[in-house]
């Protein structure tokens, strides 16, 4: 199984970082294919906590890492991450950055912030890291790419051209401070020197690795419902987290991908605005948030919490072509005697559907149809296998499998690296002596 995608099956924050970290032990190369520092992966190794945003999680396991052409990179954040990792004894010598990845420039951040302010009640609730404006400039063909740092003259010229326009927007439309050309140029020339050694032909690196039979992991950021094309537009991110994004975002053919592992929490969370049918009403919302520690890695915002939404998850299984599912944070539900699960939506027309609505008004007004299942109401701390789960917890997992027609290959029962239970499929594919 040389090519495996790990993709968020909900609205992000499903615990992908932990799954990728686990799979990375048995991989040779780990690649990010979209997004930028809006992502926040938390990995706990022993007593150490790592929060990384820009560099693929595999770096912590000393794996070669690729930041693909589909990503947007904030050089300041990337270099700060490099420094932090190096200072903690983790080498970045095998971090490879695609020259075609776009750079997040200071005006992207300023525009992201100003435009959210301007939208007021209609705001998207972005991470304000400049993601949307950077991708917009990419599509407009006026973006600055990582490879532009190779030539100081080109870099200066591109910054000059961009600023001439962006400053007008900033001052006249958003009524905020413009940027001084020389300051930006000087800052980016400094970054440029430090970025150069990381620039590589990443499509070729990945292709060669696959040809040599190496195991390549593609690490998605955000999640399926935040996908620009397929998510809950406009409350989405500006790239394609879905599994097929791995092919374009790294520069390989889709036939090089063999396995697609969706990651979903045993419940659902969402940060930012937008409709959320299975959002928990009442005090259980805060209870789930507290127990699950549901606060954003990047922004520290409270995450909205909902019961597991199988309509949305079925949609994710379809869009990604999931070959298996990792169900994380099952332990968070241990305090509940009864657990509602959303199995269908009631639409404004009165119709009940098990399929995700393709039109926004239906989705915005969808009422969740819950089926309540028995909780297990006991801790999962000492459970060592899926078969060893309390009966009600096993039933919960089987229920998800039946509804999705996708095998649950992994169950998360706690935040430590060790707290995962492997299903048969997973055992066969990924577990060897190096995974403990
Ligand atoms: P942006 O990606 O910063 O433009 O934000 C767009 C939407 O995606 C907002 O609702 C964000 O809260 C959400 N989002 C972006 N990155 C993440 C993430 O890593 N986890 C969860 N939500 C995210
Ligand atoms: Mg996150």
Short mmCIF file of C-alpha atoms and ligand atoms in Angstrom, two decimals:
data_model
loop_
_atom_site.label_atom_id
_atom_site.label_comp_id
_atom_site.label_asym_id
_atom_site.label_seq_id
_atom_site.Cartn_x
_atom_site.Cartn_y
_atom_site.Cartn_z
CA UNK A 1 0.00 0.00 0.00
CA UNK A 2 2.41 2.71 -1.02
CA UNK A 3 0.04 5.68 -1.32
CA UNK A 4 -2.33 6.44 1.57
CA UNK A 5 -4.41 9.55 2.13
CA UNK A 6 -5.57 10.57 5.58
CA UNK A 7 -8.49 12.94 5.21
CA UNK A 8 -10.74 14.72 7.68
CA UNK A 9 -14.28 13.41 7.26
CA UNK A 10 -16.03 16.24 9.13
CA UNK A 11 -15.28 19.96 9.65
CA UNK A 12 -11.65 19.52 10.62
CA UNK A 13 -10.10 18.81 14.02
CA UNK A 14 -11.01 15.14 13.78
CA UNK A 15 -7.68 14.07 15.23
CA UNK A 16 -5.90 13.58 11.92
CA UNK A 17 -2.58 14.65 13.43
CA UNK A 18 -2.57 11.69 15.74
CA UNK A 19 -3.51 9.21 13.01
CA UNK A 20 -0.91 10.62 10.64
CA UNK A 21 1.68 10.52 13.40
CA UNK A 22 0.85 6.87 13.96
CA UNK A 23 0.94 5.93 10.29
CA UNK A 24 4.08 7.99 9.78
CA UNK A 25 5.97 5.46 11.88
CA UNK A 26 5.55 3.05 9.01
CA UNK A 27 5.91 5.52 6.15
CA UNK A 28 8.89 6.87 4.28
CA UNK A 29 7.48 10.18 3.16
CA UNK A 30 4.68 12.37 4.51
CA UNK A 31 3.10 15.06 2.30
CA UNK A 32 0.76 17.97 2.88
CA UNK A 33 -1.33 18.69 -0.21
CA UNK A 34 -3.46 21.75 0.63
CA UNK A 35 -4.08 24.47 3.17
CA UNK A 36 -1.56 26.40 5.18
CA UNK A 37 -1.14 27.62 8.71
CA UNK A 38 -4.91 27.53 9.23
CA UNK A 39 -4.34 23.89 10.15
CA UNK A 40 -3.23 22.99 13.62
CA UNK A 41 -2.13 19.49 14.42
CA UNK A 42 -1.48 18.56 18.01
CA UNK A 43 0.72 15.56 18.62
CA UNK A 44 1.56 14.26 22.05
CA UNK A 45 4.65 12.10 22.34
CA UNK A 46 5.40 11.06 25.89
CA UNK A 47 5.50 14.27 27.92
CA UNK A 48 6.02 16.45 24.89
CA UNK A 49 3.32 18.28 23.01
CA UNK A 50 3.93 19.47 19.48
CA UNK A 51 1.63 21.90 17.74
CA UNK A 52 2.46 22.20 14.09
CA UNK A 53 0.71 24.14 11.44
CA UNK A 54 2.74 24.31 8.30
CA UNK A 55 5.15 21.37 8.18
CA UNK A 56 3.75 17.83 7.78
CA UNK A 57 3.33 15.94 11.04
CA UNK A 58 5.77 13.24 9.90
CA UNK A 59 8.67 15.56 10.65
CA UNK A 60 8.32 14.68 14.33
CA UNK A 61 9.04 11.06 13.48
CA UNK A 62 12.09 12.05 11.43
CA UNK A 63 10.32 11.29 8.15
CA UNK A 64 10.98 13.10 4.93
CA UNK A 65 8.23 15.68 4.49
CA UNK A 66 6.77 17.40 1.47
CA UNK A 67 4.80 20.64 1.40
CA UNK A 68 3.05 20.26 -1.95
CA UNK A 69 2.17 22.76 -4.66
CA UNK A 70 -1.42 22.82 -3.40
CA UNK A 71 -0.39 24.44 -0.12
CA UNK A 72 -0.03 28.08 0.80
CA UNK A 73 2.94 28.89 2.99
CA UNK A 74 3.48 31.73 5.38
CA UNK A 75 7.28 32.01 5.45
CA UNK A 76 7.32 33.61 8.87
CA UNK A 77 5.30 30.78 10.39
CA UNK A 78 7.18 28.11 8.44
CA UNK A 79 10.57 29.43 9.59
CA UNK A 80 9.42 29.84 13.18
CA UNK A 81 8.30 26.21 13.08
CA UNK A 82 11.66 25.18 11.62
CA UNK A 83 13.44 26.99 14.47
CA UNK A 84 11.18 25.51 17.11
CA UNK A 85 11.62 21.97 15.79
CA UNK A 86 15.39 22.32 15.43
CA UNK A 87 15.69 23.74 18.95
CA UNK A 88 13.86 20.68 20.25
CA UNK A 89 16.27 18.36 18.46
CA UNK A 90 14.11 17.57 15.43
CA UNK A 91 15.85 17.93 12.08
CA UNK A 92 14.21 19.71 9.17
CA UNK A 93 16.90 18.67 6.70
CA UNK A 94 14.39 16.46 4.89
CA UNK A 95 11.58 18.99 4.65
CA UNK A 96 10.92 19.72 0.98
CA UNK A 97 8.89 22.69 -0.17
CA UNK A 98 7.31 22.85 -3.61
CA UNK A 99 8.41 25.85 -5.63
CA UNK A 100 4.85 26.10 -6.93
CA UNK A 101 3.30 26.52 -3.48
CA UNK A 102 2.04 30.06 -3.03
CA UNK A 103 3.36 32.37 -0.35
CA UNK A 104 1.09 34.07 2.12
CA UNK A 105 2.09 37.74 2.10
CA UNK A 106 1.40 40.28 4.84
CA UNK A 107 -1.42 41.86 2.81
CA UNK A 108 -3.19 38.50 2.63
CA UNK A 109 -3.36 38.41 6.40
CA UNK A 110 -4.46 42.04 6.57
CA UNK A 111 -7.16 41.50 3.94
CA UNK A 112 -8.41 38.32 5.63
CA UNK A 113 -8.83 40.23 8.89
CA UNK A 114 -10.31 43.34 7.34
CA UNK A 115 -12.71 41.45 5.11
CA UNK A 116 -14.07 39.41 8.01
CA UNK A 117 -14.61 42.65 9.91
CA UNK A 118 -16.37 44.10 6.95
CA UNK A 119 -18.66 41.10 6.53
CA UNK A 120 -19.83 41.61 10.12
CA UNK A 121 -22.67 39.21 10.81
CA UNK A 122 -22.05 37.47 7.50
CA UNK A 123 -18.47 36.62 8.39
CA UNK A 124 -17.09 33.18 7.60
CA UNK A 125 -15.18 32.85 10.85
CA UNK A 126 -11.85 32.25 9.14
CA UNK A 127 -8.62 31.62 11.02
CA UNK A 128 -7.48 35.07 9.76
CA UNK A 129 -4.18 33.66 8.55
CA UNK A 130 -4.52 34.99 5.00
CA UNK A 131 -5.53 31.66 3.49
CA UNK A 132 -8.47 32.80 1.35
CA UNK A 133 -6.77 35.93 -0.07
CA UNK A 134 -3.64 33.91 -0.92
CA UNK A 135 -5.63 31.29 -2.85
CA UNK A 136 -7.66 34.07 -4.49
CA UNK A 137 -4.46 35.64 -5.83
CA UNK A 138 -3.31 32.23 -7.03
CA UNK A 139 -6.52 31.89 -9.05
CA UNK A 140 -6.15 35.48 -10.27
CA UNK A 141 -2.60 34.59 -11.37
CA UNK A 142 -1.03 37.38 -9.41
CA UNK A 143 0.25 35.26 -6.54
CA UNK A 144 3.84 35.03 -5.37
CA UNK A 145 5.18 31.50 -5.37
CA UNK A 146 7.84 29.88 -3.21
CA UNK A 147 10.15 29.67 -6.23
CA UNK A 148 10.09 33.45 -6.58
CA UNK A 149 12.48 33.58 -3.64
CA UNK A 150 15.21 32.09 -5.82
CA UNK A 151 15.72 35.38 -7.65
CA UNK A 152 15.85 38.58 -5.56
CA UNK A 153 15.06 40.73 -8.60
CA UNK A 154 11.93 38.79 -9.45
CA UNK A 155 10.86 38.75 -5.83
CA UNK A 156 11.18 42.53 -5.49
CA UNK A 157 9.35 43.11 -8.75
CA UNK A 158 6.45 40.85 -7.80
CA UNK A 159 6.11 42.44 -4.38
CA UNK A 160 6.13 45.86 -6.00
CA UNK A 161 3.43 44.97 -8.51
CA UNK A 162 1.24 43.31 -5.90
CA UNK A 163 1.60 46.08 -3.34
CA UNK A 164 0.72 48.80 -5.81
CA UNK A 165 -2.72 47.23 -6.05
CA UNK A 166 -3.15 45.79 -2.57
CA UNK A 167 -2.36 49.07 -0.86
CA UNK A 168 -5.18 50.75 -2.73
CA UNK A 169 -7.57 48.08 -1.51
CA UNK A 170 -6.30 48.25 2.02
CA UNK A 171 -6.58 52.01 2.24
CA UNK A 172 -9.66 52.75 0.17
CA UNK A 173 -11.85 49.69 0.64
CA UNK A 174 -10.85 48.34 4.01
CA UNK A 175 -9.60 51.60 5.51
CA UNK A 176 -6.54 50.09 7.13
CA UNK A 177 -2.83 50.92 7.00
CA UNK A 178 -0.98 50.22 3.74
CA UNK A 179 2.38 48.40 3.65
CA UNK A 180 5.72 50.10 2.99
CA UNK A 181 7.41 48.51 -0.01
CA UNK A 182 10.96 48.60 1.34
CA UNK A 183 9.99 47.05 4.64
CA UNK A 184 8.20 44.16 2.99
CA UNK A 185 11.01 43.61 0.49
CA UNK A 186 13.62 43.59 3.21
CA UNK A 187 11.66 41.17 5.34
CA UNK A 188 11.00 38.80 2.45
CA UNK A 189 14.60 38.93 1.25
CA UNK A 190 15.53 37.69 4.69
CA UNK A 191 12.98 34.86 4.48
CA UNK A 192 14.06 34.10 0.92
CA UNK A 193 17.61 33.23 1.96
CA UNK A 194 16.36 30.83 4.55
CA UNK A 195 13.66 29.27 2.35
CA UNK A 196 15.95 28.44 -0.57
CA UNK A 197 17.47 25.23 0.81
CA UNK A 198 14.00 23.77 1.33
CA UNK A 199 12.83 24.27 -2.27
CA UNK A 200 12.69 21.05 -4.30
CA UNK A 201 10.86 19.42 -7.19
CA UNK A 202 8.41 17.76 -4.84
CA UNK A 203 6.26 16.08 -7.53
CA UNK A 204 9.37 14.24 -8.70
CA UNK A 205 10.37 13.30 -5.15
CA UNK A 206 6.95 11.79 -4.49
CA UNK A 207 6.82 10.01 -7.86
CA UNK A 208 10.23 8.45 -7.31
CA UNK A 209 9.35 7.37 -3.80
CA UNK A 210 6.21 5.62 -5.06
CA UNK A 211 8.13 3.98 -7.93
CA UNK A 212 10.65 2.65 -5.46
CA UNK A 213 7.84 1.06 -3.49
CA UNK A 214 8.20 3.43 -0.57
CA UNK A 215 5.23 4.22 1.61
CA UNK A 216 3.91 7.69 1.06
CA UNK A 217 1.36 9.28 3.31
CA UNK A 218 -0.76 12.24 2.21
CA UNK A 219 -1.89 14.32 5.12
CA UNK A 220 -5.04 16.33 4.57
CA UNK A 221 -5.71 19.49 6.55
CA UNK A 222 -9.15 20.86 7.54
CA UNK A 223 -11.90 18.45 6.52
CA UNK A 224 -14.33 17.31 3.84
CA UNK A 225 -17.12 19.70 4.83
CA UNK A 226 -14.67 22.61 4.59
CA UNK A 227 -13.78 21.69 1.00
CA UNK A 228 -14.06 24.66 -1.36
CA UNK A 229 -16.06 22.68 -3.95
CA UNK A 230 -17.95 20.15 -1.86
CA UNK A 231 -18.22 21.64 1.61
CA UNK A 232 -20.77 23.96 3.16
CA UNK A 233 -19.95 26.94 0.93
CA UNK A 234 -19.31 29.78 1.71
CA UNK A 235 -18.41 28.54 5.19
CA UNK A 236 -15.45 26.61 3.86
CA UNK A 237 -11.73 26.97 3.41
CA UNK A 238 -10.23 27.96 0.06
CA UNK A 239 -8.65 24.66 -0.97
CA UNK A 240 -9.62 21.02 -1.56
CA UNK A 241 -9.09 18.84 1.49
CA UNK A 242 -10.95 15.89 -0.16
CA UNK A 243 -8.78 12.90 -1.00
CA UNK A 244 -8.60 13.66 -4.71
CA UNK A 245 -6.95 16.96 -3.77
CA UNK A 246 -3.90 14.91 -2.83
CA UNK A 247 -3.22 14.15 -6.49
CA UNK A 248 -3.40 17.75 -7.73
CA UNK A 249 -1.93 19.17 -4.54
CA UNK A 250 1.23 17.11 -4.81
CA UNK A 251 1.46 16.50 -8.54
CA UNK A 252 0.83 12.77 -8.98
CA UNK A 253 -1.82 10.76 -10.82
CA UNK A 254 -4.91 9.76 -8.85
CA UNK A 255 -4.11 6.11 -9.57
CA UNK A 256 -1.10 6.35 -7.27
CA UNK A 257 -3.39 6.51 -4.27
CA UNK A 258 -4.24 3.11 -2.85
CA UNK A 259 -5.93 3.68 0.49
CA UNK A 260 -8.08 6.54 1.77
CA UNK A 261 -8.58 6.70 5.49
CA UNK A 262 -11.24 9.08 6.72
CA UNK A 263 -10.87 10.44 10.21
CA UNK A 264 -14.00 11.30 12.18
CA UNK A 265 -14.66 12.00 15.80
CA UNK A 266 -17.23 9.84 17.56
CA UNK A 267 -19.16 13.12 17.69
CA UNK A 268 -18.71 16.31 15.61
CA UNK A 269 -17.16 19.72 16.12
CA UNK A 270 -17.05 22.83 14.03
CA UNK A 271 -15.25 26.13 14.49
CA UNK A 272 -16.39 29.20 12.66
CA UNK A 273 -19.80 30.02 11.30
CA UNK A 274 -22.20 28.02 9.19
CA UNK A 275 -25.06 25.55 9.52
CA UNK A 276 -24.56 22.54 11.76
CA UNK A 277 -27.67 20.32 11.98
CA UNK A 278 -26.52 17.95 14.73
CA UNK A 279 -25.22 20.75 16.99
CA UNK A 280 -26.02 19.81 20.58
CA UNK A 281 -28.73 21.88 22.26
CA UNK A 282 -28.48 22.44 25.98
CA UNK A 283 -25.86 21.73 28.59
CA UNK A 284 -24.44 18.60 26.95
CA UNK A 285 -22.76 20.88 24.40
CA UNK A 286 -20.51 22.39 27.09
CA UNK A 287 -20.01 18.98 28.63
CA UNK A 288 -18.68 17.51 25.39
CA UNK A 289 -16.51 20.61 24.86
CA UNK A 290 -14.96 20.34 28.31
CA UNK A 291 -14.35 16.61 28.24
CA UNK A 292 -13.11 16.66 24.67
CA UNK A 293 -11.03 19.83 25.26
CA UNK A 294 -12.63 21.32 22.16
CA UNK A 295 -10.80 24.60 21.74
CA UNK A 296 -9.04 25.56 18.49
CA UNK A 297 -5.33 24.79 18.12
CA UNK A 298 -4.72 27.83 15.95
CA UNK A 299 -7.17 30.39 17.26
CA UNK A 300 -8.10 29.09 20.73
CA UNK A 301 -11.76 29.53 19.83
CA UNK A 302 -14.44 27.35 21.42
CA UNK A 303 -15.47 24.63 19.02
CA UNK A 304 -19.17 24.04 18.51
CA UNK A 305 -20.06 20.46 19.42
CA UNK A 306 -22.63 18.14 17.90
CA UNK A 307 -23.69 14.51 18.00
CA UNK A 308 -22.33 12.22 15.34
CA UNK A 309 -23.89 13.09 11.99
CA UNK A 310 -24.08 10.01 9.79
CA UNK A 311 -25.72 11.89 6.91
CA UNK A 312 -22.68 14.15 6.64
CA UNK A 313 -20.32 11.24 7.23
CA UNK A 314 -21.93 9.19 4.47
CA UNK A 315 -21.38 12.18 2.19
CA UNK A 316 -17.73 12.24 3.22
CA UNK A 317 -17.42 8.52 2.49
CA UNK A 318 -18.78 9.19 -1.00
CA UNK A 319 -16.72 12.29 -1.82
CA UNK A 320 -13.45 10.79 -0.67
CA UNK A 321 -14.00 7.16 -1.63
CA UNK A 322 -13.09 6.14 1.90
CA UNK A 323 -11.56 2.70 2.15
CA UNK A 324 -11.74 2.79 5.93
CA UNK A 325 -12.58 5.06 8.83
CA UNK A 326 -10.67 6.02 11.95
CA UNK A 327 -13.13 6.91 14.70
CA UNK A 328 -11.43 9.13 17.26
CA UNK A 329 -12.22 10.32 20.78
CA UNK A 330 -14.73 7.59 21.57
CA UNK A 331 -13.77 8.02 25.24
CA UNK A 332 -15.33 11.50 25.31
CA UNK A 333 -18.77 9.89 25.03
CA UNK A 334 -18.15 7.59 28.00
CA UNK A 335 -20.05 9.83 30.42
CA UNK A 336 -23.32 9.61 28.53
CA UNK A 337 -25.97 7.00 29.35
CA UNK A 338 -27.74 7.66 26.07
CA UNK A 339 -26.16 8.93 22.89
CA UNK A 340 -28.15 10.55 20.09
CA UNK A 341 -26.85 9.87 16.58
CA UNK A 342 -28.13 11.82 13.58
CA UNK A 343 -29.20 9.30 10.95
CA UNK A 344 -31.26 11.48 8.59
CA UNK A 345 -32.34 15.06 7.93
CA UNK A 346 -35.87 16.36 7.72
CA UNK A 347 -36.01 18.95 4.95
CA UNK A 348 -38.26 22.02 4.75
CA UNK A 349 -40.40 20.14 2.18
CA UNK A 350 -41.23 17.58 4.88
CA UNK A 351 -39.18 14.94 3.15
CA UNK A 352 -36.75 12.88 5.22
CA UNK A 353 -33.45 12.06 3.60
CA UNK A 354 -30.36 10.05 4.40
CA UNK A 355 -28.36 11.83 1.72
CA UNK A 356 -26.59 15.13 2.20
CA UNK A 357 -28.65 17.90 0.55
CA UNK A 358 -27.02 19.30 -2.56
CA UNK A 359 -28.68 22.70 -2.23
CA UNK A 360 -27.78 25.12 0.52
CA UNK A 361 -31.32 26.10 1.56
CA UNK A 362 -32.17 22.48 2.26
CA UNK A 363 -29.04 22.06 4.31
CA UNK A 364 -29.45 25.34 6.18
CA UNK A 365 -32.94 24.33 7.28
CA UNK A 366 -32.34 20.63 7.76
CA UNK A 367 -33.62 19.25 11.07
CA UNK A 368 -31.67 16.34 12.46
CA UNK A 369 -33.43 13.01 12.90
CA UNK A 370 -31.77 11.36 15.87
CA UNK A 371 -31.67 7.74 16.80
CA UNK A 372 -30.69 7.32 20.44
CA UNK A 373 -28.36 4.47 21.24
CA UNK A 374 -27.27 3.15 24.62
CA UNK A 375 -24.08 4.56 26.07
CA UNK A 376 -21.51 2.41 27.86
CA UNK A 377 -21.10 4.81 30.79
CA UNK A 378 -17.72 3.46 31.81
CA UNK A 379 -14.17 4.59 31.09
CA UNK A 380 -12.26 3.05 28.20
CA UNK A 381 -8.84 3.51 29.78
CA UNK A 382 -7.95 -0.14 30.07
CA UNK A 383 -9.45 -1.39 26.84
CA UNK A 384 -6.83 -2.96 24.58
CA UNK A 385 -8.73 -4.02 21.49
CA UNK A 386 -11.91 -3.20 19.61
CA UNK A 387 -13.24 -6.59 20.66
CA UNK A 388 -12.49 -5.66 24.27
CA UNK A 389 -14.68 -2.53 24.20
CA UNK A 390 -17.78 -2.54 26.41
CA UNK A 391 -20.66 -4.03 24.44
CA UNK A 392 -22.49 -0.73 23.92
CA UNK A 393 -19.30 0.91 22.62
CA UNK A 394 -18.73 -1.96 20.23
CA UNK A 395 -22.32 -1.58 19.08
CA UNK A 396 -21.73 2.13 18.50
CA UNK A 397 -18.77 1.31 16.26
CA UNK A 398 -20.70 -1.39 14.38
CA UNK A 399 -23.63 0.97 13.93
CA UNK A 400 -21.33 3.48 12.22
CA UNK A 401 -19.87 0.76 9.99
CA UNK A 402 -23.30 -0.50 8.94
CA UNK A 403 -24.64 2.97 8.21
CA UNK A 404 -21.59 4.02 6.19
CA UNK A 405 -20.73 0.68 4.63
CA UNK A 406 -17.15 1.48 5.53
CA UNK A 407 -14.98 -0.49 7.90
CA UNK A 408 -13.82 1.23 11.08
CA UNK A 409 -10.15 0.35 11.10
CA UNK A 410 -9.11 2.31 14.14
CA UNK A 411 -10.73 3.64 17.31
CA UNK A 412 -9.25 6.39 19.47
CA UNK A 413 -9.76 6.11 23.23
CA UNK A 414 -7.54 8.85 24.65
CA UNK A 415 -5.15 11.57 23.69
CA UNK A 416 -1.85 9.73 24.08
CA UNK A 417 -0.18 8.14 21.10
CA UNK A 418 -0.81 4.68 22.56
CA UNK A 419 -4.53 5.11 23.07
CA UNK A 420 -5.74 3.61 19.82
CA UNK A 421 -7.38 0.29 19.06
CA UNK A 422 -6.70 -1.32 15.72
CA UNK A 423 -9.25 -3.12 13.57
CA UNK A 424 -8.35 -6.06 11.39
CA UNK A 425 -7.77 -4.10 8.22
CA UNK A 426 -5.45 -1.75 9.95
CA UNK A 427 -3.55 -4.46 11.71
CA UNK A 428 -2.78 -6.13 8.41
CA UNK A 429 -1.76 -3.00 6.57
CA UNK A 430 0.11 -0.86 8.98
CA UNK A 431 0.99 -2.47 12.18
CA UNK A 432 4.45 -3.88 12.45
CA UNK A 433 7.06 -3.94 15.15
CA UNK A 434 7.80 -0.26 14.81
CA UNK A 435 4.31 0.74 15.92
CA UNK A 436 3.67 0.29 19.58
P1 LIG B 1 -9.79 29.74 6.58
O1 LIG B 1 -9.30 28.39 6.18
O2 LIG B 1 -8.91 30.42 7.61
O3 LIG B 1 -10.10 30.62 5.43
O4 LIG B 1 -11.18 29.53 7.35
C1 LIG B 1 -12.34 29.11 6.66
C2 LIG B 1 -13.16 28.16 7.53
O5 LIG B 1 -12.43 26.95 7.74
C3 LIG B 1 -13.48 28.70 8.92
O6 LIG B 1 -14.74 28.19 9.31
C4 LIG B 1 -12.41 28.06 9.79
O7 LIG B 1 -12.82 27.96 11.14
C5 LIG B 1 -12.28 26.71 9.14
N1 LIG B 1 -10.97 26.08 9.34
C6 LIG B 1 -9.81 26.39 8.71
N2 LIG B 1 -8.82 25.59 9.13
C7 LIG B 1 -9.35 24.76 10.04
C8 LIG B 1 -8.82 23.68 10.81
O8 LIG B 1 -7.65 23.30 10.73
N3 LIG B 1 -9.70 23.06 11.64
C9 LIG B 1 -11.01 23.42 11.71
N4 LIG B 1 -11.54 24.41 11.00
C10 LIG B 1 -10.73 25.07 10.17
MG1 LIG B 2 -6.92 21.30 13.89
#
